[in-house]
Coordinates of C-alpha atoms in Angstrom, one line a residue:
Chain A
M73 CA -3.7 -16.4 17.2
T74 CA -4.4 -16.8 13.5
P75 CA -6.1 -14.0 11.6
S76 CA -9.3 -16.0 11.1
R77 CA -9.5 -16.8 14.8
L78 CA -8.9 -13.1 15.5
N79 CA -11.8 -12.1 13.2
Q80 CA -14.1 -14.7 14.7
G81 CA -13.3 -13.3 18.2
L82 CA -14.0 -9.8 17.0
I83 CA -17.3 -10.7 15.4
L84 CA -18.4 -12.3 18.7
L85 CA -17.4 -9.3 20.7
C86 CA -19.3 -7.0 18.2
V87 CA -22.4 -9.1 18.7
F88 CA -22.1 -8.9 22.4
A89 CA -21.5 -5.1 22.2
V90 CA -24.6 -4.6 20.1
I91 CA -26.7 -6.6 22.5
G92 CA -25.1 -4.7 25.4
A93 CA -26.0 -1.4 23.7
C94 CA -29.6 -2.6 23.4
L95 CA -29.8 -3.5 27.1
Y96 CA -28.6 -0.1 28.2
G97 CA -30.4 3.2 27.8
S98 CA -32.1 6.2 29.4
T99 CA -35.3 4.2 30.1
T100 CA -34.4 1.3 32.3
L101 CA -35.5 -2.0 30.9
E102 CA -34.7 -5.3 32.4
A103 CA -32.6 -7.6 30.3
S104 CA -35.4 -10.1 30.0
R105 CA -37.8 -7.5 28.5
V106 CA -35.1 -6.2 26.1
L107 CA -34.3 -9.7 24.9
R108 CA -38.0 -10.5 24.4
A109 CA -38.4 -7.3 22.5
L110 CA -35.4 -8.1 20.4
V111 CA -37.1 -11.2 19.1
G112 CA -40.3 -9.2 18.5
G113 CA -42.3 -10.2 21.5
G114 CA -43.3 -8.5 24.8
D115 CA -44.6 -5.0 25.4
P116 CA -45.1 -3.0 22.2
A117 CA -43.5 0.0 23.9
D118 CA -40.4 -2.1 24.6
V119 CA -40.3 -3.2 21.0
I120 CA -40.3 0.4 19.9
V121 CA -37.5 1.4 22.3
V122 CA -35.3 -1.5 21.2
W123 CA -36.1 -1.7 17.5
Q124 CA -36.4 2.0 16.7
I125 CA -34.0 3.7 19.1
R126 CA -31.4 1.4 20.6
L127 CA -30.8 -1.1 17.8
P128 CA -30.5 1.3 14.9
R129 CA -28.2 3.5 17.0
A130 CA -25.9 0.5 17.8
F131 CA -26.0 -0.7 14.2
A132 CA -25.1 2.8 13.0
A133 CA -22.1 2.9 15.3
L134 CA -21.1 -0.6 14.3
I135 CA -21.4 0.1 10.5
V136 CA -19.8 3.5 10.6
G137 CA -16.9 2.1 12.7
F138 CA -16.5 -0.9 10.4
T139 CA -16.3 1.3 7.4
L140 CA -13.9 3.8 8.9
G141 CA -11.7 1.0 10.1
I142 CA -11.5 -0.6 6.7
C143 CA -11.0 2.7 4.9
G144 CA -8.2 3.7 7.4
A145 CA -6.4 0.3 6.8
A146 CA -6.8 0.7 3.0
L147 CA -5.5 4.3 2.9
Q148 CA -2.6 3.2 5.1
G149 CA -1.9 0.4 2.7
L150 CA -2.1 2.6 -0.4
L151 CA 0.0 5.5 1.1
R152 CA 2.2 2.9 2.8
N153 CA 2.0 4.8 6.1
P154 CA 0.3 4.2 9.4
L155 CA -0.7 7.8 9.8
A156 CA -3.2 7.8 6.9
E157 CA -6.8 7.9 7.9
P158 CA -10.0 9.5 6.5
G159 CA -10.3 12.0 9.3
V160 CA -6.6 13.0 9.4
L161 CA -6.5 13.3 5.6
G162 CA -9.5 15.6 5.5
V163 CA -11.7 13.1 3.6
S164 CA -14.3 13.0 6.4
A165 CA -14.4 16.8 6.7
S166 CA -14.9 17.1 2.9
A167 CA -17.7 14.6 3.0
A168 CA -19.4 16.4 5.9
L169 CA -19.2 19.6 3.9
G170 CA -20.9 17.8 1.0
A171 CA -23.6 16.6 3.3
T172 CA -24.3 19.9 5.0
T173 CA -24.4 21.7 1.6
A174 CA -27.1 19.2 0.4
I175 CA -29.1 19.7 3.6
Y176 CA -28.9 23.5 4.0
Y177 CA -29.5 24.2 0.3
N178 CA -32.6 22.0 0.5
L179 CA -31.2 19.6 -2.1
V180 CA -32.4 16.7 0.1
L181 CA -36.0 17.7 -0.6
V182 CA -35.4 16.6 -4.2
S183 CA -34.6 13.1 -3.1
P184 CA -33.2 11.5 0.1
W185 CA -30.5 9.9 -2.0
I186 CA -28.9 13.4 -2.5
L187 CA -27.6 13.3 1.0
P188 CA -25.3 10.3 0.7
L189 CA -24.4 11.3 -2.9
A190 CA -23.3 14.8 -1.9
S191 CA -21.2 13.5 0.9
I192 CA -19.7 10.9 -1.4
V193 CA -18.8 13.7 -3.9
G194 CA -17.0 15.5 -1.1
A195 CA -15.1 12.4 0.0
L196 CA -14.2 11.4 -3.6
G197 CA -12.9 14.8 -4.4
S198 CA -10.5 14.9 -1.5
T199 CA -9.4 11.2 -1.8
A200 CA -8.6 11.8 -5.5
L201 CA -6.6 14.9 -4.7
L202 CA -4.6 12.9 -2.1
A203 CA -4.0 10.0 -4.5
L204 CA -2.9 12.5 -7.2
A205 CA -0.3 14.0 -4.8
A206 CA 0.8 10.5 -3.8
T207 CA 1.4 9.7 -7.5
R208 CA 3.8 12.6 -7.8
N209 CA 5.9 11.0 -5.1
A210 CA 4.9 13.5 -2.5
P211 CA 6.4 12.6 0.9
V212 CA 3.9 11.5 3.6
I213 CA 4.4 14.8 5.4
T214 CA 3.0 16.6 2.4
L215 CA -0.1 14.3 2.3
L216 CA -0.7 15.0 6.0
L217 CA -0.4 18.7 5.4
I218 CA -2.8 18.5 2.4
G219 CA -5.2 16.7 4.8
V220 CA -4.8 19.6 7.3
G221 CA -5.5 22.0 4.5
L222 CA -8.5 20.1 3.3
S223 CA -10.0 19.9 6.8
A224 CA -9.4 23.6 7.4
F225 CA -10.9 24.5 4.1
A226 CA -14.0 22.3 4.6
G227 CA -14.4 23.8 8.0
A228 CA -14.2 27.3 6.6
L229 CA -16.7 26.6 3.9
M230 CA -19.0 25.1 6.6
S231 CA -18.8 28.4 8.5
L232 CA -19.6 30.2 5.3
L233 CA -22.7 28.0 4.8
L234 CA -23.7 28.9 8.4
N235 CA -24.0 32.5 7.2
L236 CA -25.4 32.1 3.7
A237 CA -27.6 29.0 3.8
P238 CA -31.3 29.7 3.2
T239 CA -32.3 27.1 5.8
P240 CA -31.5 28.2 9.4
F241 CA -28.3 26.5 10.4
S242 CA -27.2 26.4 13.9
L243 CA -23.8 25.9 15.5
A244 CA -25.1 22.8 17.0
D245 CA -25.8 21.3 13.6
M246 CA -22.3 22.1 12.5
I247 CA -20.8 20.5 15.5
N248 CA -22.9 17.4 14.9
W249 CA -21.5 17.1 11.4
S250 CA -17.9 17.8 12.2
L251 CA -17.8 15.8 15.4
G252 CA -20.1 13.0 14.4
S253 CA -23.0 11.3 16.3
V254 CA -25.1 8.3 15.8
A255 CA -28.0 9.5 18.1
N256 CA -31.5 9.2 16.6
R257 CA -30.5 7.2 13.6
S258 CA -33.2 5.0 12.1
F259 CA -33.1 1.9 10.0
S260 CA -34.2 3.9 7.0
D261 CA -31.1 6.1 7.3
L262 CA -29.0 2.9 7.4
I263 CA -30.7 1.5 4.3
L264 CA -30.1 4.7 2.4
A265 CA -26.4 4.5 3.1
S266 CA -26.0 0.8 2.7
P267 CA -25.7 0.3 -1.1
F268 CA -22.8 2.8 -1.2
L269 CA -21.2 1.3 1.8
A270 CA -21.5 -2.2 0.3
V271 CA -20.0 -1.2 -3.1
G272 CA -17.2 0.9 -1.5
I273 CA -16.2 -1.8 0.9
A274 CA -16.3 -4.5 -1.8
L275 CA -13.9 -2.3 -4.0
L276 CA -11.6 -2.0 -1.0
M277 CA -11.6 -5.7 -0.4
L278 CA -10.8 -6.4 -4.0
G279 CA -7.7 -4.3 -3.6
R280 CA -6.4 -6.4 -0.7
S281 CA -3.9 -8.5 -2.6
G282 CA -2.6 -5.4 -4.4
L283 CA -2.0 -3.7 -1.1
V284 CA 0.1 -6.6 0.0
L285 CA 2.4 -6.2 -3.0
L286 CA 2.5 -2.5 -2.6
S287 CA 4.5 -3.0 0.6
L288 CA 7.5 -3.2 -1.8
G289 CA 7.0 0.3 -3.1
E290 CA 5.3 1.4 -6.3
E291 CA 8.1 0.7 -8.7
S292 CA 8.8 -2.8 -7.4
A293 CA 5.1 -3.6 -7.2
L294 CA 4.6 -2.5 -10.8
A295 CA 7.5 -4.6 -11.9
A296 CA 6.3 -7.6 -9.9
G297 CA 3.0 -7.6 -11.8
L298 CA 0.7 -5.1 -10.0
N299 CA -1.5 -2.7 -12.0
V300 CA -0.6 0.1 -9.6
R301 CA -2.8 2.7 -11.4
G302 CA -5.8 0.3 -11.3
L303 CA -5.2 -0.3 -7.6
R304 CA -5.1 3.4 -6.8
I305 CA -8.4 4.0 -8.6
L306 CA -9.9 1.1 -6.8
I307 CA -8.9 2.4 -3.3
V308 CA -9.8 6.0 -4.1
A309 CA -13.2 5.0 -5.4
G310 CA -13.8 2.6 -2.6
T311 CA -12.8 5.0 0.1
G312 CA -14.8 7.9 -1.5
L313 CA -18.0 5.8 -1.6
A314 CA -17.6 4.2 1.8
V315 CA -16.4 7.3 3.8
G316 CA -19.0 9.5 2.0
A317 CA -21.8 7.1 3.0
A318 CA -20.5 6.7 6.5
V319 CA -20.3 10.5 7.0
S320 CA -23.8 11.0 5.6
L321 CA -24.9 8.6 8.3
A322 CA -22.9 9.8 11.3
G323 CA -20.9 12.9 10.4
A324 CA -17.1 13.0 10.6
I325 CA -15.7 10.7 13.2
G326 CA -12.0 10.9 13.3
F327 CA -9.2 8.6 14.5
V328 CA -11.0 5.3 14.7
G329 CA -9.7 4.5 11.3
L330 CA -6.2 5.3 12.6
I331 CA -6.3 3.4 15.9
A332 CA -7.9 0.2 14.7
P333 CA -5.4 -0.8 12.0
H334 CA -2.6 0.2 14.3
L335 CA -3.8 -2.2 17.0
V336 CA -4.7 -5.0 14.6
R337 CA -1.5 -5.0 12.5
P338 CA 0.8 -6.9 14.8
L339 CA -1.9 -9.5 15.3
V340 CA -2.2 -10.2 11.5
G341 CA 1.6 -10.4 11.0
Y342 CA 1.7 -6.9 9.4
D343 CA -0.1 -8.2 6.3
P344 CA -1.7 -5.0 4.8
G345 CA -4.4 -7.2 3.1
R346 CA -5.5 -8.9 6.3
T347 CA -5.4 -5.7 8.2
L348 CA -8.6 -4.5 6.4
L349 CA -11.3 -6.8 7.7
S350 CA -9.9 -7.1 11.2
S351 CA -9.5 -3.4 11.7
G352 CA -13.0 -2.8 10.4
L353 CA -14.3 -5.2 13.0
L354 CA -12.3 -3.7 15.8
A355 CA -13.3 -0.1 14.8
G356 CA -16.9 -1.1 14.8
L357 CA -16.6 -2.6 18.2
L358 CA -14.8 0.5 19.5
L359 CA -17.5 2.8 18.3
V360 CA -20.3 0.8 19.7
L361 CA -18.5 0.8 23.1
A362 CA -17.7 4.5 22.8
D363 CA -21.3 5.3 22.1
M364 CA -22.4 3.2 25.1
G365 CA -19.9 5.2 27.1
I366 CA -21.5 8.5 26.0
R367 CA -24.9 7.3 27.0
A368 CA -23.6 6.1 30.4
L369 CA -22.1 9.6 31.1
H370 CA -25.5 11.3 31.4
T371 CA -24.1 14.7 30.6
T372 CA -26.7 17.5 30.2
V373 CA -25.8 17.9 26.6
E374 CA -24.9 14.5 25.1
L375 CA -21.3 14.3 24.0
N376 CA -20.6 13.7 20.3
L377 CA -19.2 10.3 19.3
G378 CA -16.4 12.1 17.4
V379 CA -15.3 13.8 20.6
V380 CA -14.8 10.5 22.4
A381 CA -13.1 9.0 19.3
A382 CA -10.7 12.0 19.2
L383 CA -10.0 11.9 22.9
G384 CA -8.8 8.3 22.5
G385 CA -7.4 8.6 19.0
A386 CA -5.5 11.9 18.8
P387 CA -3.0 10.9 21.5
V388 CA -2.3 7.6 19.6
F389 CA -1.8 9.7 16.5
V390 CA 0.8 11.9 18.2
W391 CA 2.4 8.8 19.7
I392 CA 2.9 7.1 16.3
I393 CA 4.5 10.3 15.0
L394 CA 6.9 10.5 17.9
R395 CA 7.8 6.9 17.6
R396 CA 8.4 7.0 13.8
G397 CA 10.4 10.2 14.2
R398 CA 12.7 10.7 11.3
S399 CA 11.2 8.0 9.0
L400 CA 8.1 10.2 8.5
A401 CA 9.5 12.2 5.6
Chain B
M110 CA 14.5 -19.0 -24.0
P111 CA 13.0 -15.5 -24.3
E112 CA 15.6 -12.8 -25.1
L113 CA 15.3 -9.1 -24.5
I114 CA 16.4 -7.2 -27.6
V115 CA 16.8 -3.5 -27.2
D116 CA 17.3 -1.5 -30.4
Q117 CA 18.2 2.2 -30.7
L118 CA 16.3 3.0 -27.5
T119 CA 15.9 6.8 -26.7
C120 CA 14.1 8.1 -23.7
S121 CA 13.7 11.3 -21.9
L122 CA 12.8 12.5 -18.4
G123 CA 11.1 15.9 -18.0
G124 CA 12.1 17.0 -21.4
T125 CA 15.8 16.1 -21.2
T126 CA 17.0 13.2 -23.2
V127 CA 18.7 10.8 -20.8
V128 CA 19.3 7.7 -23.0
S129 CA 19.9 8.0 -26.7
G130 CA 20.2 5.3 -29.3
A131 CA 21.2 2.4 -26.9
S132 CA 21.1 -1.1 -28.2
C133 CA 21.8 -4.4 -26.6
T134 CA 20.6 -8.0 -26.3
L135 CA 20.2 -10.1 -23.2
K136 CA 20.4 -13.9 -23.8
A137 CA 20.2 -16.9 -21.6
G138 CA 23.6 -17.7 -20.0
M139 CA 24.7 -14.1 -20.2
L140 CA 25.5 -12.0 -17.1
T141 CA 25.7 -8.5 -18.4
V142 CA 27.0 -5.8 -16.2
L143 CA 26.0 -2.2 -17.1
L144 CA 28.7 0.2 -16.0
G145 CA 28.7 4.0 -16.0
P146 CA 29.1 7.0 -13.7
N147 CA 26.2 8.4 -11.7
G148 CA 23.7 10.2 -13.9
A149 CA 24.8 8.3 -17.0
G150 CA 21.2 7.1 -17.7
K151 CA 21.6 3.5 -16.5
T152 CA 18.5 3.3 -14.5
S153 CA 16.4 5.1 -17.1
F154 CA 17.8 2.7 -19.7
V155 CA 16.7 -0.4 -17.8
R156 CA 13.3 1.1 -16.9
A157 CA 12.6 2.0 -20.5
S158 CA 13.9 -1.4 -21.7
M159 CA 11.4 -3.1 -19.4
G160 CA 8.6 -0.8 -20.5
L161 CA 8.2 0.7 -17.0
I162 CA 8.6 4.2 -18.4
G163 CA 7.9 5.5 -21.9
K164 CA 10.4 5.8 -24.6
D165 CA 10.7 8.4 -27.4
N166 CA 12.2 6.1 -30.0
G167 CA 13.6 2.7 -30.7
S168 CA 12.2 -0.7 -29.4
A169 CA 12.7 -3.1 -26.6
K170 CA 11.2 -6.5 -27.4
I171 CA 10.8 -9.9 -25.8
N172 CA 9.5 -12.7 -28.2
D173 CA 8.8 -10.0 -30.7
V174 CA 6.5 -8.1 -28.4
D175 CA 7.4 -4.6 -27.3
T176 CA 7.8 -4.5 -23.5
S177 CA 5.8 -1.3 -23.2
T178 CA 2.7 -3.1 -24.5
L179 CA 2.9 -5.9 -21.9
K180 CA 0.4 -5.9 -19.0
P181 CA 2.2 -5.7 -15.6
R182 CA 1.4 -9.3 -14.9
E183 CA 2.7 -10.5 -18.3
R184 CA 5.9 -8.5 -17.9
A185 CA 6.5 -9.8 -14.4
R186 CA 6.4 -13.4 -15.7
L187 CA 9.2 -12.6 -18.1
I188 CA 11.4 -10.2 -16.2
S189 CA 12.0 -9.8 -12.5
Y190 CA 13.3 -6.4 -11.5
L191 CA 15.1 -5.4 -8.4
P192 CA 15.1 -1.6 -8.3
Q193 CA 17.6 0.6 -6.4
Q194 CA 14.9 1.7 -4.1
R195 CA 14.1 -1.3 -2.0
S196 CA 11.6 -0.1 0.5
L197 CA 9.4 -2.3 2.7
A198 CA 6.5 -0.4 4.2
W199 CA 5.6 -3.0 6.8
P200 CA 7.7 -5.5 8.8
L201 CA 6.6 -8.6 7.0
T202 CA 8.5 -11.9 7.6
V203 CA 11.3 -13.0 5.2
R204 CA 9.1 -15.7 3.8
D205 CA 6.3 -13.3 3.1
V206 CA 8.5 -10.9 1.2
V207 CA 9.9 -13.8 -0.9
T208 CA 6.3 -15.0 -1.5
L209 CA 5.5 -11.6 -3.0
G210 CA 7.7 -12.6 -5.9
R211 CA 5.0 -15.1 -6.9
F212 CA 2.2 -12.5 -7.3
A213 CA 2.3 -12.6 -11.1
H214 CA 1.9 -16.4 -11.2
S215 CA -0.9 -16.5 -8.7
A216 CA -4.6 -16.1 -8.7
G217 CA -4.4 -12.3 -9.0
P218 CA -6.9 -10.5 -6.8
F219 CA -7.1 -13.5 -4.6
F220 CA -3.4 -13.6 -3.9
K221 CA -2.8 -14.2 -0.2
L222 CA 0.2 -14.6 1.9
R223 CA 0.5 -17.7 4.1
D224 CA -2.3 -19.9 3.0
D225 CA -4.0 -21.6 0.1
E226 CA -0.7 -21.5 -1.7
D227 CA -0.2 -23.4 -4.9
P228 CA 2.4 -26.2 -4.4
K229 CA 4.3 -24.7 -7.3
D230 CA 4.5 -21.3 -5.6
V231 CA 5.6 -23.0 -2.3
A232 CA 8.4 -24.9 -4.2
A233 CA 9.5 -21.7 -6.0
V234 CA 9.7 -19.8 -2.7
D235 CA 11.5 -22.7 -1.0
N236 CA 14.1 -22.8 -3.8
A237 CA 14.7 -19.1 -3.7
I238 CA 15.1 -19.2 0.1
D239 CA 17.6 -21.9 -0.2
A240 CA 19.5 -20.3 -3.0
C241 CA 19.8 -17.1 -1.0
D242 CA 20.7 -19.0 2.2
L243 CA 17.8 -17.6 4.1
R244 CA 16.4 -20.8 5.6
A245 CA 17.4 -19.8 9.2
L246 CA 15.8 -16.4 8.8
E247 CA 12.6 -17.5 7.1
Q248 CA 10.2 -16.4 9.9
R249 CA 12.3 -13.4 11.0
R250 CA 10.7 -9.9 10.6
T251 CA 12.4 -7.8 7.9
D252 CA 12.9 -4.9 10.2
C253 CA 15.2 -7.1 12.3
L254 CA 17.7 -7.9 9.5
S255 CA 21.1 -6.5 8.6
G256 CA 21.7 -4.7 5.3
G257 CA 23.3 -7.8 3.9
E258 CA 20.5 -10.1 4.9
L259 CA 17.9 -7.7 3.6
S260 CA 19.5 -7.6 0.2
R261 CA 19.5 -11.4 0.1
V262 CA 15.8 -11.3 0.9
H263 CA 15.1 -8.9 -2.1
C264 CA 17.2 -11.1 -4.3
A265 CA 15.2 -14.1 -3.2
R266 CA 12.0 -12.3 -3.9
A267 CA 13.2 -11.7 -7.5
L268 CA 14.4 -15.3 -7.9
A269 CA 11.1 -16.7 -6.6
A270 CA 9.4 -15.2 -9.7
Q271 CA 11.4 -17.8 -11.8
T272 CA 11.6 -15.5 -14.8
P273 CA 14.0 -16.0 -17.7
I274 CA 15.3 -12.5 -17.3
L275 CA 16.6 -10.8 -14.2
I276 CA 17.4 -7.1 -14.0
A277 CA 18.9 -5.6 -10.8
D278 CA 19.8 -2.0 -10.1
E279 CA 22.9 -1.9 -7.9
P280 CA 22.1 -5.0 -5.9
T281 CA 25.5 -4.8 -4.2
A282 CA 25.3 -1.1 -3.2
A283 CA 26.2 -0.4 0.4
L284 CA 27.3 -4.0 1.0
D285 CA 30.6 -5.1 2.4
P286 CA 32.8 -7.2 0.1
R287 CA 31.6 -10.6 1.5
H288 CA 27.9 -9.8 1.2
A289 CA 28.5 -8.3 -2.2
F290 CA 30.2 -11.5 -3.3
Q291 CA 27.3 -13.5 -1.9
I292 CA 24.8 -11.6 -4.0
M293 CA 26.8 -11.9 -7.1
D294 CA 27.3 -15.7 -6.5
I295 CA 23.5 -16.0 -6.3
I296 CA 23.1 -14.1 -9.6
A297 CA 25.9 -16.1 -11.3
D298 CA 24.2 -19.3 -10.2
Y299 CA 20.9 -18.0 -11.7
V300 CA 22.7 -17.4 -15.0
R301 CA 24.4 -20.8 -14.9
R302 CA 21.0 -22.4 -14.7
G303 CA 19.9 -20.7 -17.9
G304 CA 18.8 -17.2 -16.9
A305 CA 19.8 -13.9 -18.5
A306 CA 20.8 -11.1 -16.1
L307 CA 21.5 -7.4 -16.4
I308 CA 23.1 -5.9 -13.4
I309 CA 23.9 -2.3 -12.8
M310 CA 26.9 -1.7 -10.6
H311 CA 29.9 0.5 -10.0
D312 CA 32.4 -1.9 -8.6
L313 CA 34.8 -2.5 -11.5
A314 CA 36.5 -5.4 -9.8
L315 CA 33.3 -7.2 -9.0
A316 CA 32.1 -6.6 -12.6
A317 CA 35.3 -8.1 -14.0
R318 CA 35.1 -11.0 -11.7
Y319 CA 31.4 -12.0 -12.5
A320 CA 30.3 -10.5 -15.8
T321 CA 30.3 -12.4 -19.1
H322 CA 29.4 -9.2 -20.9
L323 CA 29.8 -5.5 -20.2
L324 CA 27.9 -2.4 -21.3
W325 CA 29.7 0.9 -20.8
M326 CA 27.3 3.9 -20.6
R327 CA 28.1 7.6 -20.4
D328 CA 25.9 10.6 -21.0
G329 CA 23.0 8.4 -22.1
K330 CA 25.0 6.6 -24.8
L331 CA 26.5 3.1 -24.8
R332 CA 30.1 3.8 -25.5
A333 CA 31.2 0.2 -25.8
Q334 CA 29.9 -3.3 -25.2
G335 CA 31.0 -6.9 -25.6
P336 CA 32.4 -10.0 -23.8
V337 CA 34.3 -9.1 -20.7
E338 CA 37.5 -10.5 -22.2
S339 CA 37.6 -7.8 -24.9
S340 CA 35.6 -4.9 -23.4
F341 CA 37.3 -4.6 -20.0
T342 CA 40.0 -2.1 -20.8
E343 CA 42.0 0.7 -19.2
Q344 CA 40.9 3.0 -22.0
L345 CA 37.2 2.5 -21.2
C346 CA 37.7 3.0 -17.5
A347 CA 39.3 6.3 -18.4
D348 CA 36.7 7.3 -21.0
V349 CA 33.6 6.3 -19.0
Y350 CA 34.6 6.7 -15.4
G351 CA 37.4 9.1 -15.7
V352 CA 39.8 7.0 -13.6
Q353 CA 43.2 5.7 -14.2
A354 CA 43.0 1.9 -13.9
Q355 CA 45.5 -0.9 -14.2
I356 CA 44.0 -4.1 -15.5
D357 CA 45.6 -7.5 -15.4
G358 CA 43.2 -10.2 -16.6
A359 CA 40.2 -10.0 -14.3
S360 CA 42.0 -8.0 -11.6
V361 CA 41.8 -4.2 -11.6
V362 CA 43.6 -1.5 -9.6
I363 CA 42.3 2.0 -9.6
K364 CA 45.2 4.4 -9.4
G365 CA 43.2 7.6 -9.1
S366 CA 41.0 10.0 -11.0
L367 CA 42.0 11.6 -14.2

């Protein structure tokens, strides 16, 4: 299978998954009614269900997954390690902290743009810290520990917010931010996040060829003509923007950015550049399917999307560590 | 052909001077071997000469331009460098890795492996693969190669860049004699075709067999240099490496440490 064939297949599956997500929901609608509503016809109530509830939710899952998949692949390329991922490295948690701060200190009342911006500041801060540590030749284990530290610190600050924030802040809110969800998202939420997502992803895509050369290690890559510092800035800025915007949309959803590149890599011949787009598509597909799974479960309190992602992703994370063993350090 | 002219180069790492006042010239047709014990400053010397790390004093110029002012891409078109640390993060194929050597010649941010390749790039990669005898392994993953094969792959990557100057840091380290000779044959062939090479190594016998010129470095200073005929002496082996050597033409026997 060639990489472009792979991408075409994944795009097709994503389209099917989104349509599937529209067909399925708490109110039972026959497929014919949903499809008629999708093209704007039929019962106005159906149109509302499809266009304001199901479709934005499916798109949010798709876009957030796409973003996290690309960011995971880009961070793995930059740090040259398959364990890197926005969630594992604490980038998502820092972004969620930024978002909650903006909400519970009523900063979002100033302008709705504050929400994605605050979450981007959180993501950029932690990504820059990680990249700085990576420049000093910190071994990967150090980076992962920094990520653990960042996640714990962001969690602690969130608990602090819970006590201090002027706006009432419930445990349920905190869980929604730290475990992620795409329930009740609207197209206007998507539009608010989209410019940051677009710029962030564009920056990451520009870094693709550099990531290929970086396979050789930083010194060889520099000598072979790569502006290593420029690439680092590109990936840090791109990840900060994209993860920040994704988290402002759906909270911190971990591990999809880890699994998707891992699954896709052998299919693109281990080319770190080609991994980006394919793992974005796969991660988007996985989140749409996971979100459908959540809705199918009919639990009394709806499960968070991040819970499902972690249930699938955390074991894969441990498995990669066990398999790599000594080469981790 | 461009020459690398290093003049009175001094550089330091973390406040300690590691190279002081070193000068040398690399010209086409010269295979220069840089000899010296561990910690002598050889790697810092080549890094600073290429402009990969900063220097405190002196100059290192190619075509009258200081290497430290070159953009990475410009530098990579003049010098290809094979560092000691030859890591590969992902198991790419042999041909992929060799193709990475063409990065500096290609379309930059749109550089891609495996398609839309310029015929010139394809030809350069093919030549390098043939020169390093890798044709049979072309599509093999690099995590399924032996140490000797892998070092040929890195060598081919450096050759594919088709630069006038090649600098390699211990390209024969950890190789058995046959594979070490293979690598040196590849480099000697590159020099015969008009390249200038600077090779760091510890194997005195291999150096005497292949070098046209020698540089002897100890404690950050170049103690001696010149054509191999005149600068390969028992005295220098004693002064620089602290070994008692017996030299007869290009053959050397190490009797023991002093």
